[in-house]
PDB file of C-alpha atoms in Angstrom:
ATOM      1  CA  MET A  15       7.620  94.640  41.508  1.00 48.00           C
ATOM      2  CA  THR A  16      10.497  93.147  39.543  1.00 48.00           C
ATOM      3  CA  PRO A  17      10.927  90.019  41.735  1.00 53.00           C
ATOM      4  CA  THR A  18       7.211  89.333  41.391  1.00 53.00           C
ATOM      5  CA  ILE A  19       7.368  89.565  37.612  1.00 54.00           C
ATOM      6  CA  ALA A  20      10.359  87.180  37.549  1.00 53.00           C
ATOM      7  CA  HIS A  21       8.530  84.769  39.795  1.00 54.00           C
ATOM      8  CA  ASN A  22       5.497  84.695  37.493  1.00 58.00           C
ATOM      9  CA  ARG A  23       7.742  84.204  34.491  1.00 55.00           C
ATOM     10  CA  HIS A  24       9.457  81.226  36.105  1.00 54.00           C
ATOM     11  CA  GLY A  25       6.061  79.795  37.028  1.00 54.00           C
ATOM     12  CA  ARG A  26       4.885  80.015  33.452  1.00 56.00           C
ATOM     13  CA  GLU A  27       8.091  78.371  32.220  1.00 56.00           C
ATOM     14  CA  ASP A  28       7.649  75.540  34.717  1.00 56.00           C
ATOM     15  CA  GLY A  29       4.083  75.010  33.454  1.00 60.00           C
ATOM     16  CA  VAL A  30       5.199  74.891  29.842  1.00 62.00           C
ATOM     17  CA  ALA A  31       7.936  72.409  30.729  1.00 66.00           C
ATOM     18  CA  LEU A  32       5.416  70.222  32.530  1.00 66.00           C
ATOM     19  CA  VAL A  33       3.067  70.225  29.530  1.00 68.00           C
ATOM     20  CA  SER A  34       5.984  69.375  27.225  1.00 69.00           C
ATOM     21  CA  VAL A  35       7.026  66.487  29.431  1.00 66.00           C
ATOM     22  CA  LEU A  36       3.460  65.176  29.535  1.00 69.00           C
ATOM     23  CA  CYS A  37       3.232  65.396  25.751  1.00 75.00           C
ATOM     24  CA  LEU A  38       6.496  63.500  25.406  1.00 74.00           C
ATOM     25  CA  LEU A  39       5.295  60.845  27.830  1.00 71.00           C
ATOM     26  CA  THR A  40       2.023  60.531  25.938  1.00 76.00           C
ATOM     27  CA  THR A  41       3.829  60.279  22.608  1.00 77.00           C
ATOM     28  CA  ALA A  42       6.225  57.702  24.020  1.00 72.00           C
ATOM     29  CA  GLY A  43       3.279  55.720  25.374  1.00 71.00           C
ATOM     30  CA  LEU A  44       1.569  55.779  21.990  1.00 73.00           C
ATOM     31  CA  LEU A  45       4.755  54.692  20.262  1.00 71.00           C
ATOM     32  CA  VAL A  46       5.227  51.823  22.705  1.00 72.00           C
ATOM     33  CA  SER A  47       1.591  50.777  22.252  1.00 72.00           C
ATOM     34  CA  ALA A  48       1.961  50.915  18.470  1.00 69.00           C
ATOM     35  CA  LEU A  49       5.171  48.909  18.686  1.00 67.00           C
ATOM     36  CA  VAL A  50       3.465  46.270  20.819  1.00 68.00           C
ATOM     37  CA  ALA A  51       0.512  46.105  18.390  1.00 67.00           C
ATOM     38  CA  VAL A  52       2.812  45.801  15.368  1.00 64.00           C
ATOM     39  CA  SER A  53       4.824  43.136  17.170  1.00 63.00           C
ATOM     40  CA  ARG A  54       1.700  41.140  17.951  1.00 66.00           C
ATOM     41  CA  MET A  55       0.450  41.454  14.375  1.00 64.00           C
ATOM     42  CA  SER A  56       3.837  40.345  13.047  1.00 58.00           C
ATOM     43  CA  THR A  57       3.791  37.363  15.382  1.00 59.00           C
ATOM     44  CA  LEU A  58       0.313  36.386  14.183  1.00 54.00           C
ATOM     45  CA  ASN A  59       1.337  36.836  10.540  1.00 57.00           C
ATOM     46  CA  VAL A  60       4.432  34.726  11.002  1.00 59.00           C
ATOM     47  CA  ALA A  61       2.410  32.048  12.798  1.00 63.00           C
ATOM     48  CA  SER A  62      -0.214  32.022  10.029  1.00 69.00           C
ATOM     49  CA  PHE A  63       2.447  31.876   7.335  1.00 68.00           C
ATOM     50  CA  THR A  64       4.198  29.056   9.181  1.00 75.00           C
ATOM     51  CA  ASP A  65       0.932  27.094   9.491  1.00 76.00           C
ATOM     52  CA  LEU A  66       0.209  27.646   5.802  1.00 78.00           C
ATOM     53  CA  MET A  67       3.658  26.544   4.659  1.00 82.00           C
ATOM     54  CA  ARG A  68       3.512  23.521   6.938  1.00 86.00           C
ATOM     55  CA  SER A  69       0.146  22.558   5.461  1.00 87.00           C
ATOM     56  CA  TYR A  70       1.671  22.771   1.961  1.00 90.00           C
ATOM     57  CA  TYR A  71       4.327  20.217   2.885  1.00 91.00           C
ATOM     58  CA  VAL A  72       1.788  18.021   4.680  1.00 92.00           C
ATOM     59  CA  ALA A  73      -0.508  18.052   1.630  1.00 93.00           C
ATOM     60  CA  GLU A  74       2.310  17.140  -0.743  1.00 94.00           C
ATOM     61  CA  GLY A  75       3.576  14.359   1.514  1.00 94.00           C
ATOM     62  CA  ALA A  76       0.066  13.020   2.057  1.00 95.00           C
ATOM     63  CA  ALA A  77      -0.542  13.106  -1.706  1.00 95.00           C
ATOM     64  CA  ASN A  78       2.279  10.622  -2.246  1.00 93.00           C
ATOM     65  CA  ARG A  79       0.935   8.339   0.465  1.00 95.00           C
ATOM     66  CA  ILE A  80      -2.627   8.520  -0.865  1.00 97.00           C
ATOM     67  CA  ARG A  81      -1.420   7.660  -4.341  1.00 96.00           C
ATOM     68  CA  TYR A  82       0.332   4.612  -2.919  1.00 95.00           C
ATOM     69  CA  LEU A  83      -2.806   3.575  -0.974  1.00 96.00           C
ATOM     70  CA  ILE A  84      -4.884   3.741  -4.150  1.00 96.00           C
ATOM     71  CA  GLU A  85      -2.321   1.705  -6.068  1.00 95.00           C
ATOM     72  CA  ALA A  86      -2.207  -0.850  -3.223  1.00 95.00           C
ATOM     73  CA  ASP A  87      -6.000  -1.178  -3.247  1.00 95.00           C
ATOM     74  CA  ARG A  88      -5.924  -1.751  -7.004  1.00 94.00           C
ATOM     75  CA  GLU A  89      -3.132  -4.308  -6.637  1.00 93.00           C
ATOM     76  CA  VAL A  90      -5.154  -6.394  -4.159  1.00 93.00           C
ATOM     77  CA  PHE A  91      -8.701  -5.998  -5.479  1.00 92.00           C
ATOM     78  CA  GLY A  92      -8.369  -4.787  -9.087  1.00 87.00           C
ATOM     79  CA  ASP A  93     -10.973  -2.607 -10.806  1.00 81.00           C
ATOM     80  CA  GLN A  94     -14.223  -2.814  -8.892  1.00 84.00           C
ATOM     81  CA  ASP A  95     -17.705  -1.418  -8.706  1.00 90.00           C
ATOM     82  CA  ALA A  96     -17.964   0.136  -5.253  1.00 92.00           C
ATOM     83  CA  GLN A  97     -21.625  -0.924  -5.098  1.00 93.00           C
ATOM     84  CA  ASN A  98     -20.510  -4.555  -4.862  1.00 91.00           C
ATOM     85  CA  ILE A  99     -18.128  -4.001  -1.951  1.00 93.00           C
ATOM     86  CA  ASP A 100     -19.265  -4.908   1.559  1.00 91.00           C
ATOM     87  CA  PHE A 101     -17.253  -2.308   3.461  1.00 92.00           C
ATOM     88  CA  ASP A 102     -18.200  -3.886   6.802  1.00 90.00           C
ATOM     89  CA  GLU A 103     -16.035  -6.893   5.924  1.00 92.00           C
ATOM     90  CA  TYR A 104     -12.840  -4.873   6.147  1.00 92.00           C
ATOM     91  CA  GLU A 105     -11.074  -3.672   9.259  1.00 91.00           C
ATOM     92  CA  TYR A 106      -9.247  -1.087   7.177  1.00 91.00           C
ATOM     93  CA  ASP A 107     -10.323   1.637   4.797  1.00 94.00           C
ATOM     94  CA  ARG A 108     -10.902   0.909   1.114  1.00 95.00           C
ATOM     95  CA  TYR A 109      -9.635   3.542  -1.319  1.00 96.00           C
ATOM     96  CA  VAL A 110     -12.109   3.507  -4.192  1.00 95.00           C
ATOM     97  CA  ALA A 111     -13.179   6.393  -6.408  1.00 96.00           C
ATOM     98  CA  ASP A 112     -16.693   6.933  -5.072  1.00 95.00           C
ATOM     99  CA  GLY A 113     -16.320  10.439  -3.625  1.00 94.00           C
ATOM    100  CA  SER A 114     -16.490   9.290   0.000  1.00 95.00           C
ATOM    101  CA  GLU A 115     -14.533  11.188   2.631  1.00 95.00           C
ATOM    102  CA  HIS A 116     -11.368   9.570   4.000  1.00 96.00           C
ATOM    103  CA  GLU A 117      -8.935  10.530   6.730  1.00 95.00           C
ATOM    104  CA  ILE A 118      -5.360   9.426   7.336  1.00 95.00           C
ATOM    105  CA  ASP A 119      -2.856  10.363  10.009  1.00 94.00           C
ATOM    106  CA  TYR A 120       0.202  11.918   8.413  1.00 93.00           C
ATOM    107  CA  TYR A 121       2.871  12.058  11.130  1.00 92.00           C
ATOM    108  CA  GLY A 122       0.406  13.321  13.718  1.00 90.00           C
ATOM    109  CA  THR A 123      -1.607  15.554  11.370  1.00 90.00           C
ATOM    110  CA  PRO A 124      -5.110  14.423  10.330  1.00 92.00           C
ATOM    111  CA  VAL A 125      -5.540  14.767   6.576  1.00 94.00           C
ATOM    112  CA  LYS A 126      -8.995  14.561   5.013  1.00 95.00           C
ATOM    113  CA  PHE A 127      -9.532  13.832   1.334  1.00 97.00           C
ATOM    114  CA  THR A 128     -11.855  12.380  -1.290  1.00 97.00           C
ATOM    115  CA  ILE A 129     -11.133  10.164  -4.296  1.00 97.00           C
ATOM    116  CA  THR A 130     -13.119  10.403  -7.529  1.00 97.00           C
ATOM    117  CA  ASN A 131     -12.852   8.871 -10.961  1.00 96.00           C
ATOM    118  CA  GLY A 132     -10.718  10.951 -13.309  1.00 95.00           C
ATOM    119  CA  ILE A 133     -13.073  10.037 -16.151  1.00 95.00           C
ATOM    120  CA  SER A 134     -15.808  12.482 -15.281  1.00 95.00           C
ATOM    121  CA  GLY A 135     -17.496  15.547 -16.698  1.00 94.00           C
ATOM    122  CA  TYR A 136     -18.459  16.458 -20.251  1.00 94.00           C
ATOM    123  CA  VAL A 137     -16.082  15.737 -23.112  1.00 94.00           C
ATOM    124  CA  ILE A 138     -15.639  19.087 -24.895  1.00 93.00           C
ATOM    125  CA  SER A 139     -13.379  18.727 -27.923  1.00 90.00           C
ATOM    126  CA  SER A 140     -15.467  20.603 -30.478  1.00 90.00           C
ATOM    127  CA  ALA A 141     -18.369  23.009 -30.714  1.00 90.00           C
ATOM    128  CA  ALA A 142     -20.644  20.048 -31.447  1.00 90.00           C
ATOM    129  CA  ASP A 143     -19.874  18.614 -28.016  1.00 92.00           C
ATOM    130  CA  VAL A 144     -21.306  21.757 -26.414  1.00 91.00           C
ATOM    131  CA  ASP A 145     -24.703  20.803 -27.784  1.00 89.00           C
ATOM    132  CA  ALA A 146     -24.814  17.973 -25.221  1.00 86.00           C
ATOM    133  CA  LEU A 147     -25.508  20.634 -22.590  1.00 88.00           C
ATOM    134  CA  ALA A 148     -29.000  21.160 -23.979  1.00 86.00           C
ATOM    135  CA  THR A 149     -31.610  19.320 -21.923  1.00 81.00           C
ATOM    136  CA  ASN A 150     -34.239  19.631 -24.631  1.00 76.00           C
ATOM    137  CA  ARG A 151     -33.449  20.774 -28.152  1.00 75.00           C
ATOM    138  CA  THR A 152     -37.091  20.934 -29.219  1.00 77.00           C
ATOM    139  CA  GLU A 153     -37.621  24.160 -27.274  1.00 76.00           C
ATOM    140  CA  GLU A 154     -35.926  27.539 -27.450  1.00 79.00           C
ATOM    141  CA  THR A 155     -34.721  28.455 -23.966  1.00 84.00           C
ATOM    142  CA  LEU A 156     -32.103  30.728 -22.450  1.00 87.00           C
ATOM    143  CA  VAL A 157     -29.793  27.721 -22.244  1.00 87.00           C
ATOM    144  CA  THR A 158     -30.197  26.687 -25.877  1.00 90.00           C
ATOM    145  CA  ASP A 159     -29.701  30.308 -26.950  1.00 93.00           C
ATOM    146  CA  ALA A 160     -26.509  30.501 -24.875  1.00 93.00           C
ATOM    147  CA  ILE A 161     -25.318  27.220 -26.430  1.00 94.00           C
ATOM    148  CA  ASP A 162     -25.881  28.502 -29.970  1.00 94.00           C
ATOM    149  CA  ILE A 163     -23.968  31.705 -29.224  1.00 95.00           C
ATOM    150  CA  PHE A 164     -21.122  29.830 -27.582  1.00 95.00           C
ATOM    151  CA  GLN A 165     -20.833  27.398 -30.498  1.00 95.00           C
ATOM    152  CA  ASP A 166     -20.200  30.320 -32.884  1.00 96.00           C
ATOM    153  CA  ARG A 167     -17.637  31.808 -30.531  1.00 97.00           C
ATOM    154  CA  TYR A 168     -15.936  28.446 -30.003  1.00 96.00           C
ATOM    155  CA  ASN A 169     -15.631  27.882 -33.753  1.00 96.00           C
ATOM    156  CA  ASP A 170     -14.209  31.382 -34.262  1.00 96.00           C
ATOM    157  CA  TYR A 171     -11.754  30.762 -31.440  1.00 97.00           C
ATOM    158  CA  VAL A 172     -10.287  27.579 -32.954  1.00 95.00           C
ATOM    159  CA  ASP A 173     -10.518  28.216 -36.714  1.00 95.00           C
ATOM    160  CA  SER A 174      -7.652  29.790 -38.650  1.00 93.00           C
ATOM    161  CA  ASP A 175      -9.587  32.471 -40.521  1.00 93.00           C
ATOM    162  CA  ASP A 176     -10.806  35.936 -39.471  1.00 92.00           C
ATOM    163  CA  THR A 177     -14.394  35.511 -40.616  1.00 95.00           C
ATOM    164  CA  VAL A 178     -16.817  36.348 -37.817  1.00 96.00           C
ATOM    165  CA  ARG A 179     -19.812  34.077 -37.469  1.00 96.00           C
ATOM    166  CA  GLU A 180     -23.261  35.452 -36.606  1.00 95.00           C
ATOM    167  CA  ASP A 181     -22.693  35.393 -32.833  1.00 95.00           C
ATOM    168  CA  GLY A 182     -18.965  34.789 -33.002  1.00 96.00           C
ATOM    169  CA  MET A 183     -15.914  36.825 -32.020  1.00 97.00           C
ATOM    170  CA  GLU A 184     -12.557  37.383 -33.677  1.00 96.00           C
ATOM    171  CA  GLU A 185      -9.490  39.498 -32.879  1.00 95.00           C
ATOM    172  CA  GLN A 186     -11.210  42.891 -32.997  1.00 94.00           C
ATOM    173  CA  GLU A 187     -14.000  41.822 -30.642  1.00 95.00           C
ATOM    174  CA  TYR A 188     -11.500  40.416 -28.141  1.00 96.00           C
ATOM    175  CA  GLU A 189      -9.412  43.599 -28.271  1.00 95.00           C
ATOM    176  CA  GLU A 190     -12.500  45.666 -27.477  1.00 94.00           C
ATOM    177  CA  LEU A 191     -12.894  43.569 -24.328  1.00 94.00           C
ATOM    178  CA  GLY A 192      -9.249  44.111 -23.385  1.00 93.00           C
ATOM    179  CA  MET A 193      -8.397  40.482 -24.190  1.00 93.00           C
ATOM    180  CA  LYS A 194      -5.505  40.909 -26.592  1.00 88.00           C
ATOM    181  CA  ALA A 195      -3.702  38.044 -28.327  1.00 90.00           C
ATOM    182  CA  LEU A 196      -6.972  36.140 -28.617  1.00 94.00           C
ATOM    183  CA  PRO A 197      -8.432  34.061 -30.184  1.00 95.00           C
ATOM    184  CA  ARG A 198      -5.901  31.234 -30.350  1.00 94.00           C
ATOM    185  CA  ASN A 199      -6.956  30.211 -33.904  1.00 94.00           C
ATOM    186  CA  SER A 200      -6.097  26.596 -33.141  1.00 95.00           C
ATOM    187  CA  ASP A 201      -7.289  23.829 -30.849  1.00 93.00           C
ATOM    188  CA  LEU A 202      -7.599  24.551 -27.134  1.00 94.00           C
ATOM    189  CA  GLN A 203      -4.648  23.279 -25.122  1.00 92.00           C
ATOM    190  CA  TYR A 204      -6.342  22.815 -21.745  1.00 90.00           C
ATOM    191  CA  ARG A 205      -9.896  22.892 -20.445  1.00 92.00           C
ATOM    192  CA  GLU A 206      -9.660  26.132 -18.425  1.00 92.00           C
ATOM    193  CA  GLU A 207      -9.010  27.912 -21.720  1.00 95.00           C
ATOM    194  CA  LEU A 208     -12.736  27.534 -22.333  1.00 95.00           C
ATOM    195  CA  LEU A 209     -13.229  30.289 -19.750  1.00 94.00           C
ATOM    196  CA  TRP A 210     -11.441  32.772 -22.026  1.00 95.00           C
ATOM    197  CA  ILE A 211     -14.331  32.544 -24.469  1.00 96.00           C
ATOM    198  CA  PRO A 212     -17.027  35.089 -23.436  1.00 95.00           C
ATOM    199  CA  GLY A 213     -20.272  33.406 -22.459  1.00 93.00           C
ATOM    200  CA  SER A 214     -18.579  30.263 -21.199  1.00 93.00           C
ATOM    201  CA  GLU A 215     -19.318  31.121 -17.563  1.00 90.00           C
ATOM    202  CA  GLU A 216     -23.035  30.619 -18.256  1.00 90.00           C
ATOM    203  CA  LEU A 217     -22.499  27.083 -19.522  1.00 92.00           C
ATOM    204  CA  PHE A 218     -19.449  26.000 -17.514  1.00 92.00           C
ATOM    205  CA  PRO A 219     -19.700  27.283 -13.938  1.00 91.00           C
ATOM    206  CA  THR A 220     -16.659  26.472 -11.838  1.00 92.00           C
ATOM    207  CA  ASP A 221     -16.874  24.367  -8.684  1.00 91.00           C
ATOM    208  CA  ALA A 222     -16.205  25.488  -5.098  1.00 89.00           C
ATOM    209  CA  ASP A 223     -12.456  25.257  -5.740  1.00 90.00           C
ATOM    210  CA  GLY A 224     -12.638  27.400  -8.865  1.00 89.00           C
ATOM    211  CA  ARG A 225     -11.961  24.419 -11.139  1.00 92.00           C
ATOM    212  CA  LEU A 226     -13.766  23.621 -14.342  1.00 93.00           C
ATOM    213  CA  SER A 227     -14.519  20.128 -13.069  1.00 93.00           C
ATOM    214  CA  MET A 228     -17.712  19.742 -15.099  1.00 93.00           C
ATOM    215  CA  VAL A 229     -15.494  19.404 -18.194  1.00 95.00           C
ATOM    216  CA  ARG A 230     -13.226  16.371 -18.584  1.00 95.00           C
ATOM    217  CA  ASN A 231      -9.497  16.948 -18.297  1.00 94.00           C
ATOM    218  CA  PHE A 232      -8.125  17.392 -21.826  1.00 92.00           C
ATOM    219  CA  ARG A 233      -5.213  15.064 -21.037  1.00 90.00           C
ATOM    220  CA  ILE A 234      -7.684  12.224 -20.519  1.00 92.00           C
ATOM    221  CA  SER A 235      -8.731  11.458 -24.074  1.00 75.00           C
ATOM    222  CA  SER A 236     -11.105   8.646 -23.199  1.00 78.00           C
ATOM    223  CA  THR A 237     -14.662   9.015 -24.473  1.00 84.00           C
ATOM    224  CA  ALA A 238     -15.929   6.518 -21.889  1.00 91.00           C
ATOM    225  CA  ASN A 239     -19.058   7.350 -19.948  1.00 94.00           C
ATOM    226  CA  PRO A 240     -18.503   9.605 -16.915  1.00 95.00           C
ATOM    227  CA  SER A 241     -18.479   8.063 -13.454  1.00 96.00           C
ATOM    228  CA  ILE A 242     -21.835   7.853 -11.702  1.00 97.00           C
ATOM    229  CA  TYR A 243     -20.153   9.046  -8.503  1.00 96.00           C
ATOM    230  CA  THR A 244     -19.230  12.394 -10.082  1.00 95.00           C
ATOM    231  CA  ALA A 245     -22.537  12.956 -11.857  1.00 96.00           C
ATOM    232  CA  THR A 246     -23.923  16.466 -11.534  1.00 94.00           C
ATOM    233  CA  TYR A 247     -27.526  17.595 -11.821  1.00 94.00           C
ATOM    234  CA  GLY A 248     -26.874  18.844 -15.344  1.00 92.00           C
ATOM    235  CA  GLN A 249     -25.304  15.571 -16.443  1.00 94.00           C
ATOM    236  CA  LEU A 250     -28.142  13.548 -14.980  1.00 96.00           C
ATOM    237  CA  ARG A 251     -30.612  15.679 -16.912  1.00 94.00           C
ATOM    238  CA  THR A 252     -28.721  15.730 -20.224  1.00 93.00           C
ATOM    239  CA  GLN A 253     -26.570  12.598 -20.464  1.00 93.00           C
ATOM    240  CA  GLY A 254     -28.741  10.517 -18.148  1.00 94.00           C
ATOM    241  CA  HIS A 255     -32.025  11.632 -19.754  1.00 93.00           C
ATOM    242  CA  LEU A 256     -33.666  11.996 -16.351  1.00 95.00           C
ATOM    243  CA  THR A 257     -36.418  14.336 -15.307  1.00 94.00           C
ATOM    244  CA  ALA A 258     -35.735  17.080 -12.783  1.00 94.00           C
ATOM    245  CA  GLU A 259     -37.393  15.015 -10.038  1.00 96.00           C
ATOM    246  CA  GLU A 260     -35.422  11.874 -10.942  1.00 96.00           C
ATOM    247  CA  ALA A 261     -32.123  13.777 -11.023  1.00 96.00           C
ATOM    248  CA  ALA A 262     -32.803  15.180  -7.549  1.00 97.00           C
ATOM    249  CA  LYS A 263     -33.481  11.654  -6.244  1.00 97.00           C
ATOM    250  CA  VAL A 264     -30.183  10.399  -7.666  1.00 97.00           C
ATOM    251  CA  LEU A 265     -28.209  13.226  -6.064  1.00 97.00           C
ATOM    252  CA  GLN A 266     -29.823  12.448  -2.709  1.00 97.00           C
ATOM    253  CA  ALA A 267     -29.059   8.742  -3.163  1.00 97.00           C
ATOM    254  CA  LEU A 268     -25.401   9.534  -3.928  1.00 97.00           C
ATOM    255  CA  LYS A 269     -25.232  11.634  -0.769  1.00 96.00           C
ATOM    256  CA  GLU A 270     -26.573   8.732   1.299  1.00 96.00           C
ATOM    257  CA  TRP A 271     -24.111   6.383  -0.363  1.00 95.00           C
ATOM    258  CA  ARG A 272     -21.138   8.538   0.619  1.00 94.00           C
ATOM    259  CA  GLU A 273     -22.358   8.904   4.182  1.00 93.00           C
ATOM    260  CA  GLU A 274     -23.914   5.498   4.932  1.00 93.00           C
ATOM    261  CA  LYS A 275     -22.771   3.254   2.042  1.00 94.00           C
ATOM    262  CA  THR A 276     -26.380   2.385   1.278  1.00 94.00           C
ATOM    263  CA  PRO A 277     -26.417   0.780  -2.216  1.00 95.00           C
ATOM    264  CA  LEU A 278     -28.032   2.877  -4.926  1.00 95.00           C
ATOM    265  CA  SER A 279     -30.168  -0.106  -5.893  1.00 94.00           C
ATOM    266  CA  ASP A 280     -31.862   0.142  -2.489  1.00 94.00           C
ATOM    267  CA  LEU A 281     -32.507   3.854  -2.905  1.00 95.00           C
ATOM    268  CA  LEU A 282     -33.599   4.207  -6.534  1.00 95.00           C
ATOM    269  CA  ASP A 283     -36.479   2.593  -8.394  1.00 91.00           C
ATOM    270  CA  GLU A 284     -36.283   0.392 -11.492  1.00 90.00           C
ATOM    271  CA  THR A 285     -37.117   3.215 -13.876  1.00 93.00           C
ATOM    272  CA  ILE A 286     -34.013   5.218 -12.943  1.00 96.00           C
ATOM    273  CA  LEU A 287     -31.318   2.552 -12.456  1.00 95.00           C
ATOM    274  CA  PRO A 288     -31.274   1.256 -16.078  1.00 95.00           C
ATOM    275  CA  LYS A 289     -30.621   4.776 -17.375  1.00 96.00           C
ATOM    276  CA  LEU A 290     -27.785   5.289 -14.924  1.00 96.00           C
ATOM    277  CA  GLN A 291     -26.254   1.932 -15.847  1.00 95.00           C
ATOM    278  CA  THR A 292     -26.463   2.796 -19.544  1.00 95.00           C
ATOM    279  CA  TYR A 293     -25.138   6.331 -19.555  1.00 96.00           C
ATOM    280  CA  PHE A 294     -22.691   6.331 -16.644  1.00 97.00           C
ATOM    281  CA  SER A 295     -19.735   4.192 -15.619  1.00 95.00           C
ATOM    282  CA  TRP A 296     -19.945   2.295 -12.321  1.00 95.00           C
ATOM    283  CA  THR A 297     -16.483   0.731 -12.240  1.00 93.00           C
ATOM    284  CA  GLU A 298     -13.014   2.053 -11.518  1.00 92.00           C
ATOM    285  CA  SER A 299     -10.856   3.417 -14.320  1.00 93.00           C
ATOM    286  CA  ASN A 300      -7.106   3.974 -14.519  1.00 92.00           C
ATOM    287  CA  PHE A 301      -7.546   7.659 -13.707  1.00 96.00           C
ATOM    288  CA  TYR A 302      -8.062   9.165 -10.264  1.00 97.00           C
ATOM    289  CA  THR A 303      -8.630  12.656  -8.919  1.00 97.00           C
ATOM    290  CA  VAL A 304      -7.815  13.279  -5.259  1.00 98.00           C
ATOM    291  CA  ARG A 305      -8.973  16.351  -3.373  1.00 97.00           C
ATOM    292  CA  ILE A 306      -7.117  17.028  -0.107  1.00 96.00           C
ATOM    293  CA  PHE A 307      -9.156  19.622   1.760  1.00 92.00           C
ATOM    294  CA  GLN A 308      -7.885  19.524   5.348  1.00 85.00           C
ATOM    295  CA  THR A 309      -4.227  19.446   6.359  1.00 79.00           C
ATOM    296  CA  ASN A 310      -4.295  20.901   9.876  1.00 74.00           C
ATOM    297  CA  GLN A 311      -6.121  20.943  13.198  1.00 72.00           C
ATOM    298  CA  ASP A 312      -8.070  23.474  15.272  1.00 70.00           C
ATOM    299  CA  GLN A 313      -9.161  25.541  12.256  1.00 70.00           C
ATOM    300  CA  ARG A 314      -5.632  26.845  11.649  1.00 74.00           C
ATOM    301  CA  PRO A 315      -4.792  28.265   8.196  1.00 73.00           C
ATOM    302  CA  GLY A 316      -4.304  25.457   5.710  1.00 80.00           C
ATOM    303  CA  SER A 317      -4.076  24.644   2.024  1.00 85.00           C
ATOM    304  CA  ARG A 318      -5.964  22.414  -0.378  1.00 91.00           C
ATOM    305  CA  LEU A 319      -4.425  20.204  -3.008  1.00 95.00           C
ATOM    306  CA  ILE A 320      -6.132  18.589  -5.985  1.00 97.00           C
ATOM    307  CA  PHE A 321      -4.324  16.245  -8.319  1.00 97.00           C
ATOM    308  CA  THR A 322      -5.186  13.785 -11.081  1.00 97.00           C
ATOM    309  CA  PHE A 323      -3.027  10.877 -12.144  1.00 96.00           C
ATOM    310  CA  GLU A 324      -3.086   7.674 -14.152  1.00 95.00           C
ATOM    311  CA  ALA A 325      -2.452   4.517 -12.170  1.00 94.00           C
ATOM    312  CA  ASP A 326       1.051   3.114 -12.704  1.00 91.00           C
ATOM    313  CA  GLY A 327       0.896   0.080 -10.432  1.00 90.00           C
ATOM    314  CA  ILE A 328       2.088  -0.543  -6.906  1.00 89.00           C
ATOM    315  CA  ARG A 329       5.742  -0.436  -7.986  1.00 87.00           C
ATOM    316  CA  GLY A 330       5.333   2.938  -9.629  1.00 84.00           C
ATOM    317  CA  PRO A 331       6.176   3.994 -13.185  1.00 85.00           C
ATOM    318  CA  SER A 332       9.025   2.214 -14.919  1.00 85.00           C
ATOM    319  CA  SER A 333      10.720   5.558 -15.541  1.00 87.00           C
ATOM    320  CA  GLY A 334      10.844   6.235 -11.818  1.00 85.00           C
ATOM    321  CA  VAL A 335       9.056   9.557 -12.307  1.00 88.00           C
ATOM    322  CA  ALA A 336       5.501   9.972 -11.011  1.00 86.00           C
ATOM    323  CA  THR A 337       3.510  12.176 -13.366  1.00 90.00           C
ATOM    324  CA  PHE A 338       0.335  14.156 -12.720  1.00 92.00           C
ATOM    325  CA  LEU A 339      -2.303  15.181 -15.238  1.00 93.00           C
ATOM    326  CA  GLU A 340      -3.420  17.976 -12.922  1.00 93.00           C
ATOM    327  CA  TYR A 341      -1.884  19.481  -9.802  1.00 93.00           C
ATOM    328  CA  PHE A 342      -3.585  22.486  -8.205  1.00 91.00           C
ATOM    329  CA  ARG A 343      -2.649  23.915  -4.822  1.00 88.00           C
ATOM    330  CA  PHE A 344      -4.843  26.508  -3.132  1.00 85.00           C
TER     331      PHE A 344
END
């Protein structure tokens, strides 16, 4: 009986060894599979990062070229009203601030961008300026209520005392919201600071890029009328004194202008045009905002770049240093 018992014992040991080997093979297979997956993910991450970094450099390089193209256009044609330009006369692109889409080839990479007038948006330099957001002051609406509240909070934010206005906020109220070191108790330094004042998001919604583009850049002190090509629905209703239906027609006309270059005078009636010509600027200014929104091909990861500058002339600034009033990279 003893040999039989030994034989069974060896058989069981062989079975255990086989199971152990299979487990090791399975574990090794899983580890190899995981290693392959991690390697592939790392390769994709590196490729995406490389594409993104490349797009950064492309955007910055293209920005310099676009700035030169704008300066060259100004050098040849001066300040113009885009409505008076017959674009079919030119075999090359014209770089005017009308919001139309442009494309250039930057060393083999197509770069798409738009050019708009830097003098755009509401001028907000005091609480009184906020009142311009009211379409109709003769009626109490949610908007007018929000404006009244924001005016108190704006005044509390910039004044030097600790007295809280009726709907205002001072240090204690900001601390309760977890916003320490506020208010500033002096003038705002840049427009995005408006968003630190609670309630501002109702009056100053950001654009698709997260910028407060409906408010004029604080570094552009001009009180000139905003460009017609950057007019928003709210501006058309408030500054342009248009009805809701008229404002919608203007926005549609601006869309057709950018796509087909159909003059606004052919798209809008005589009751709307005089208001637009009175309350909005139609000519170029010395300030430009460029939005670069495509710096790659085939839907690869890319960056956006938005910058604002004051024209220095085709030869550039005398100091040799090109300055920007705004430079945002996304």
